[in-house]
mmCIF file of C-alpha atoms in Angstrom:
data_model
loop_
_atom_site.group_PDB
_atom_site.id
_atom_site.type_symbol
_atom_site.label_atom_id
_atom_site.label_comp_id
_atom_site.label_asym_id
_atom_site.label_seq_id
_atom_site.Cartn_x
_atom_site.Cartn_y
_atom_site.Cartn_z
ATOM 1 C CA MET A 1445 0.018 -0.049 -0.051
ATOM 2 C CA ARG A 1446 1.365 3.447 -0.804
ATOM 3 C CA ALA A 1447 1.381 6.404 1.607
ATOM 4 C CA GLY A 1448 -1.722 8.436 1.344
ATOM 5 C CA GLN A 1449 -4.032 5.618 0.361
ATOM 6 C CA LYS A 1450 -6.776 4.349 2.698
ATOM 7 C CA SER A 1451 -7.514 0.683 3.227
ATOM 8 C CA THR A 1452 -11.125 -0.163 2.481
ATOM 9 C CA GLY A 1453 -11.159 -3.829 3.439
ATOM 10 C CA PRO A 1454 -13.315 -5.473 6.102
ATOM 11 C CA ILE A 1455 -10.749 -5.343 8.937
ATOM 12 C CA PRO A 1456 -10.689 -1.542 9.497
ATOM 13 C CA LEU A 1457 -14.463 -1.501 9.364
ATOM 14 C CA LEU A 1458 -14.735 -4.295 12.014
ATOM 15 C CA VAL A 1459 -12.234 -2.531 14.249
ATOM 16 C CA SER A 1460 -14.208 0.696 13.995
ATOM 17 C CA VAL A 1461 -17.527 -0.983 14.674
ATOM 18 C CA GLY A 1462 -16.012 -2.861 17.557
ATOM 19 C CA ALA A 1463 -14.588 0.309 19.138
ATOM 20 C CA ILE A 1464 -17.913 2.158 18.831
ATOM 21 C CA ALA A 1465 -19.745 -0.872 20.439
ATOM 22 C CA LEU A 1466 -17.182 -0.987 23.276
ATOM 23 C CA PHE A 1467 -17.422 2.767 24.098
ATOM 24 C CA GLY A 1468 -21.223 2.471 23.851
ATOM 25 C CA PHE A 1469 -21.272 -0.421 26.347
ATOM 26 C CA ILE A 1470 -18.949 1.465 28.669
ATOM 27 C CA GLY A 1471 -21.207 4.574 28.518
ATOM 28 C CA VAL A 1472 -24.331 2.555 29.295
ATOM 29 C CA LEU A 1473 -22.528 0.803 32.106
ATOM 30 C CA LEU A 1474 -21.410 4.086 33.661
ATOM 31 C CA VAL A 1475 -24.943 5.560 33.521
ATOM 32 C CA TRP A 1476 -26.461 2.425 35.005
ATOM 33 C CA MET A 1477 -23.886 2.312 37.884
ATOM 34 C CA SER A 1478 -24.375 5.997 38.731
ATOM 35 C CA GLY A 1479 -28.127 5.691 39.131
ATOM 36 C CA GLY A 1480 -30.574 8.540 38.658
ATOM 37 C CA PRO A 1481 -32.482 10.943 40.975
ATOM 38 C CA ALA A 1482 -35.151 8.354 41.597
ATOM 39 C CA ASP A 1483 -32.507 5.843 42.795
ATOM 40 C CA THR A 1484 -31.204 8.380 45.311
ATOM 41 C CA LEU A 1485 -34.512 9.334 46.939
ATOM 42 C CA GLU A 1486 -37.763 7.557 46.086
ATOM 43 C CA GLU A 1487 -36.166 4.184 45.468
ATOM 44 C CA LYS A 1488 -33.558 4.500 48.311
ATOM 45 C CA TRP A 1489 -36.263 5.220 50.853
ATOM 46 C CA SER A 1490 -39.066 3.105 49.348
ATOM 47 C CA GLY A 1491 -38.899 0.493 52.114
ATOM 48 C CA TYR A 1492 -39.581 2.964 54.899
ATOM 49 C CA GLY A 1493 -43.317 3.515 54.052
ATOM 50 C CA ILE A 1494 -43.041 7.289 53.646
ATOM 51 C CA THR A 1495 -43.872 9.779 50.940
ATOM 52 C CA ILE A 1496 -40.848 11.881 49.928
ATOM 53 C CA ASP A 1497 -41.755 15.475 49.301
ATOM 54 C CA PRO A 1498 -42.029 16.001 45.431
ATOM 55 C CA ASN A 1499 -39.798 19.182 45.767
ATOM 56 C CA CYS A 1500 -37.110 17.294 47.612
ATOM 57 C CA ARG A 1501 -33.749 16.834 45.941
ATOM 58 C CA PRO A 1502 -30.681 14.880 47.017
ATOM 59 C CA GLY A 1503 -27.658 16.563 48.490
ATOM 60 C CA THR A 1504 -27.101 20.040 49.717
ATOM 61 C CA LEU A 1505 -28.461 23.526 48.767
ATOM 62 C CA GLY A 1506 -26.255 25.040 46.100
ATOM 63 C CA GLY A 1507 -23.884 22.073 46.112
ATOM 64 C CA GLU A 1508 -21.776 23.306 49.069
ATOM 65 C CA ALA A 1509 -20.301 20.681 51.314
ATOM 66 C CA ALA A 1510 -22.414 19.964 54.379
ATOM 67 C CA LYS A 1511 -21.190 18.623 57.694
ATOM 68 C CA GLU A 1512 -21.114 14.867 57.291
ATOM 69 C CA ASP A 1513 -20.525 13.765 60.847
ATOM 70 C CA GLU A 1514 -23.211 11.531 62.261
ATOM 71 C CA VAL A 1515 -25.573 13.508 64.450
ATOM 72 C CA GLU A 1516 -26.612 12.257 67.885
ATOM 73 C CA TYR A 1517 -30.002 10.548 67.917
ATOM 74 C CA GLY A 1518 -32.653 13.189 68.749
ATOM 75 C CA SER A 1519 -30.557 16.064 67.231
ATOM 76 C CA LEU A 1520 -30.669 17.649 63.830
ATOM 77 C CA HIS A 1521 -28.222 19.578 61.690
ATOM 78 C CA TYR A 1522 -29.970 21.703 59.073
ATOM 79 C CA LEU A 1523 -29.928 24.948 57.077
ATOM 80 C CA LEU A 1524 -33.015 27.064 56.975
ATOM 81 C CA ASN A 1525 -33.991 30.237 55.088
ATOM 82 C CA THR A 1526 -35.559 32.434 57.784
ATOM 83 C CA ALA A 1527 -36.928 34.947 55.235
ATOM 84 C CA PRO A 1528 -38.718 32.941 52.516
ATOM 85 C CA PHE A 1529 -39.896 35.041 49.597
ATOM 86 C CA PHE A 1530 -42.716 34.327 47.235
ATOM 87 C CA PRO A 1531 -43.399 36.519 44.161
ATOM 88 C CA ASP A 1532 -47.104 35.701 44.623
ATOM 89 C CA CYS A 1533 -49.239 32.888 45.983
ATOM 90 C CA ASP A 1534 -49.227 30.895 42.736
ATOM 91 C CA THR A 1535 -45.481 30.851 42.282
ATOM 92 C CA GLU A 1536 -42.852 28.766 43.991
ATOM 93 C CA GLY A 1537 -40.899 30.683 46.624
ATOM 94 C CA SER A 1538 -37.512 30.294 48.332
ATOM 95 C CA ILE A 1539 -38.158 27.546 50.978
ATOM 96 C CA CYS A 1540 -34.383 26.596 51.141
ATOM 97 C CA PHE A 1541 -34.339 23.909 53.790
ATOM 98 C CA GLN A 1542 -31.588 21.380 54.087
ATOM 99 C CA SER A 1543 -31.320 18.253 56.142
ATOM 100 C CA ASN A 1544 -27.647 17.371 56.459
ATOM 101 C CA LYS A 1545 -26.111 13.995 55.575
ATOM 102 C CA GLY A 1546 -25.277 12.875 59.068
ATOM 103 C CA ASN A 1547 -28.794 13.227 60.382
ATOM 104 C CA ARG A 1548 -30.647 10.142 61.744
ATOM 105 C CA HIS A 1549 -34.170 11.241 61.360
ATOM 106 C CA PHE A 1550 -36.783 12.003 58.657
ATOM 107 C CA VAL A 1551 -38.072 15.589 58.896
ATOM 108 C CA ARG A 1552 -41.228 17.434 57.837
ATOM 109 C CA ILE A 1553 -41.325 21.205 57.842
ATOM 110 C CA SER A 1554 -44.269 23.574 58.037
ATOM 111 C CA TYR A 1555 -44.738 27.299 58.111
ATOM 112 C CA VAL A 1556 -47.174 28.506 60.785
ATOM 113 C CA LEU A 1557 -48.150 32.170 61.006
ATOM 114 C CA ASP A 1558 -48.344 33.952 64.330
ATOM 115 C CA ASP A 1559 -52.149 33.546 64.214
ATOM 116 C CA GLY A 1560 -51.805 29.772 64.117
ATOM 117 C CA ASP A 1561 -52.597 29.442 60.422
ATOM 118 C CA GLU A 1562 -50.434 26.821 58.635
ATOM 119 C CA VAL A 1563 -49.706 27.958 55.128
ATOM 120 C CA TYR A 1564 -47.041 25.366 54.049
ATOM 121 C CA ARG A 1565 -46.257 21.744 54.912
ATOM 122 C CA SER A 1566 -43.749 19.422 53.331
ATOM 123 C CA ASP A 1567 -43.908 15.665 53.014
ATOM 124 C CA MET A 1568 -40.983 13.789 54.507
ATOM 125 C CA LEU A 1569 -37.353 14.759 53.888
ATOM 126 C CA PRO A 1570 -34.638 12.133 54.475
ATOM 127 C CA PRO A 1571 -31.102 12.920 55.590
ATOM 128 C CA ASP A 1572 -28.818 14.397 52.851
ATOM 129 C CA SER A 1573 -31.610 16.228 50.985
ATOM 130 C CA HIS A 1574 -33.077 19.691 50.572
ATOM 131 C CA ILE A 1575 -36.047 21.666 49.235
ATOM 132 C CA GLN A 1576 -35.065 24.693 47.352
ATOM 133 C CA LYS A 1577 -38.462 25.985 46.067
ATOM 134 C CA ALA A 1578 -42.108 25.154 46.715
ATOM 135 C CA LYS A 1579 -45.516 26.820 46.640
ATOM 136 C CA LEU A 1580 -47.465 28.008 49.581
ATOM 137 C CA GLN A 1581 -50.636 25.913 50.213
ATOM 138 C CA LYS A 1582 -52.784 28.681 51.432
ATOM 139 C CA ARG A 1583 -53.363 31.985 49.604
ATOM 140 C CA LEU A 1584 -51.916 35.057 51.266
ATOM 141 C CA ALA A 1585 -52.274 38.673 50.236
ATOM 142 C CA ASP A 1586 -49.157 40.633 49.511
ATOM 143 C CA GLY A 1587 -47.334 41.553 52.687
ATOM 144 C CA VAL A 1588 -44.931 40.431 55.350
ATOM 145 C CA TYR A 1589 -46.020 37.620 57.651
ATOM 146 C CA PRO A 1590 -44.163 36.694 60.895
ATOM 147 C CA GLY A 1591 -44.391 33.090 61.984
ATOM 148 C CA VAL A 1592 -42.353 29.959 62.701
ATOM 149 C CA CYS A 1593 -40.915 27.126 60.702
ATOM 150 C CA ARG A 1594 -41.920 23.916 62.570
ATOM 151 C CA ILE A 1595 -39.392 21.136 62.006
ATOM 152 C CA ALA A 1596 -40.830 17.737 63.044
ATOM 153 C CA LEU A 1597 -38.352 14.871 63.681
ATOM 154 C CA PHE A 1598 -39.442 11.269 63.004
ATOM 155 C CA ASP A 1599 -37.762 7.993 63.947
ATOM 156 C CA MET A 1600 -36.543 6.275 60.839
ATOM 157 C CA ASP A 1601 -37.593 2.835 61.941
ATOM 158 C CA THR A 1602 -40.998 3.482 63.577
ATOM 159 C CA LEU A 1603 -41.928 6.831 62.024
ATOM 160 C CA GLU A 1604 -42.922 7.934 65.501
ATOM 161 C CA LEU A 1605 -42.811 11.747 66.007
ATOM 162 C CA LEU A 1606 -39.902 12.412 68.308
ATOM 163 C CA GLY A 1607 -40.365 16.136 68.765
ATOM 164 C CA THR A 1608 -40.424 19.451 66.973
ATOM 165 C CA LEU A 1609 -38.154 22.418 66.687
ATOM 166 C CA GLU A 1610 -39.374 25.984 65.888
ATOM 167 C CA GLU A 1611 -37.374 28.682 64.181
ATOM 168 C CA THR A 1612 -38.750 32.230 63.784
ATOM 169 C CA ILE A 1613 -39.284 33.148 60.144
ATOM 170 C CA THR A 1614 -40.733 36.146 58.138
ATOM 171 C CA ILE A 1615 -42.661 35.173 54.969
ATOM 172 C CA THR A 1616 -42.822 37.825 52.283
ATOM 173 C CA VAL A 1617 -45.454 37.691 49.521
ATOM 174 C CA GLN A 1618 -44.762 40.378 46.885
ATOM 175 C CA ARG A 1619 -48.078 40.559 45.105
#
């Protein structure tokens, strides 16, 4: 064969097809091994008999590293937005709640106004998860509403309510 000529026989074609098939197989294998978002939350916690909040995502808010040390049973490490903002009552607002990786409890959060009216309640959140945005479940006129975020802790085996924490919050609805 002279320089500059390409071989058109069956061997180069078979080598090319084999390489493409090999790289395709490796790609499929890597995707399968990494799992998807359903694997990390709904499927991971499916044996616990709970409903994971539809707005819940795995990991931390904004991707920053969270404290990973195991937390003592009955305690909770979390991040909370104490000034949630909602453009209006029909649009998702900035919930921004994170349950850190080392936690040993499921949690449920709710926003309760000073007059006792509950305007938001999540479903369960497992450790190492967060809610960035969600909608209020009751209509509020535009304004600023003082209240508390109630954080309920549940035993991961029995789902028994262990207790609640309360953090002061101010909810703002723009229009």
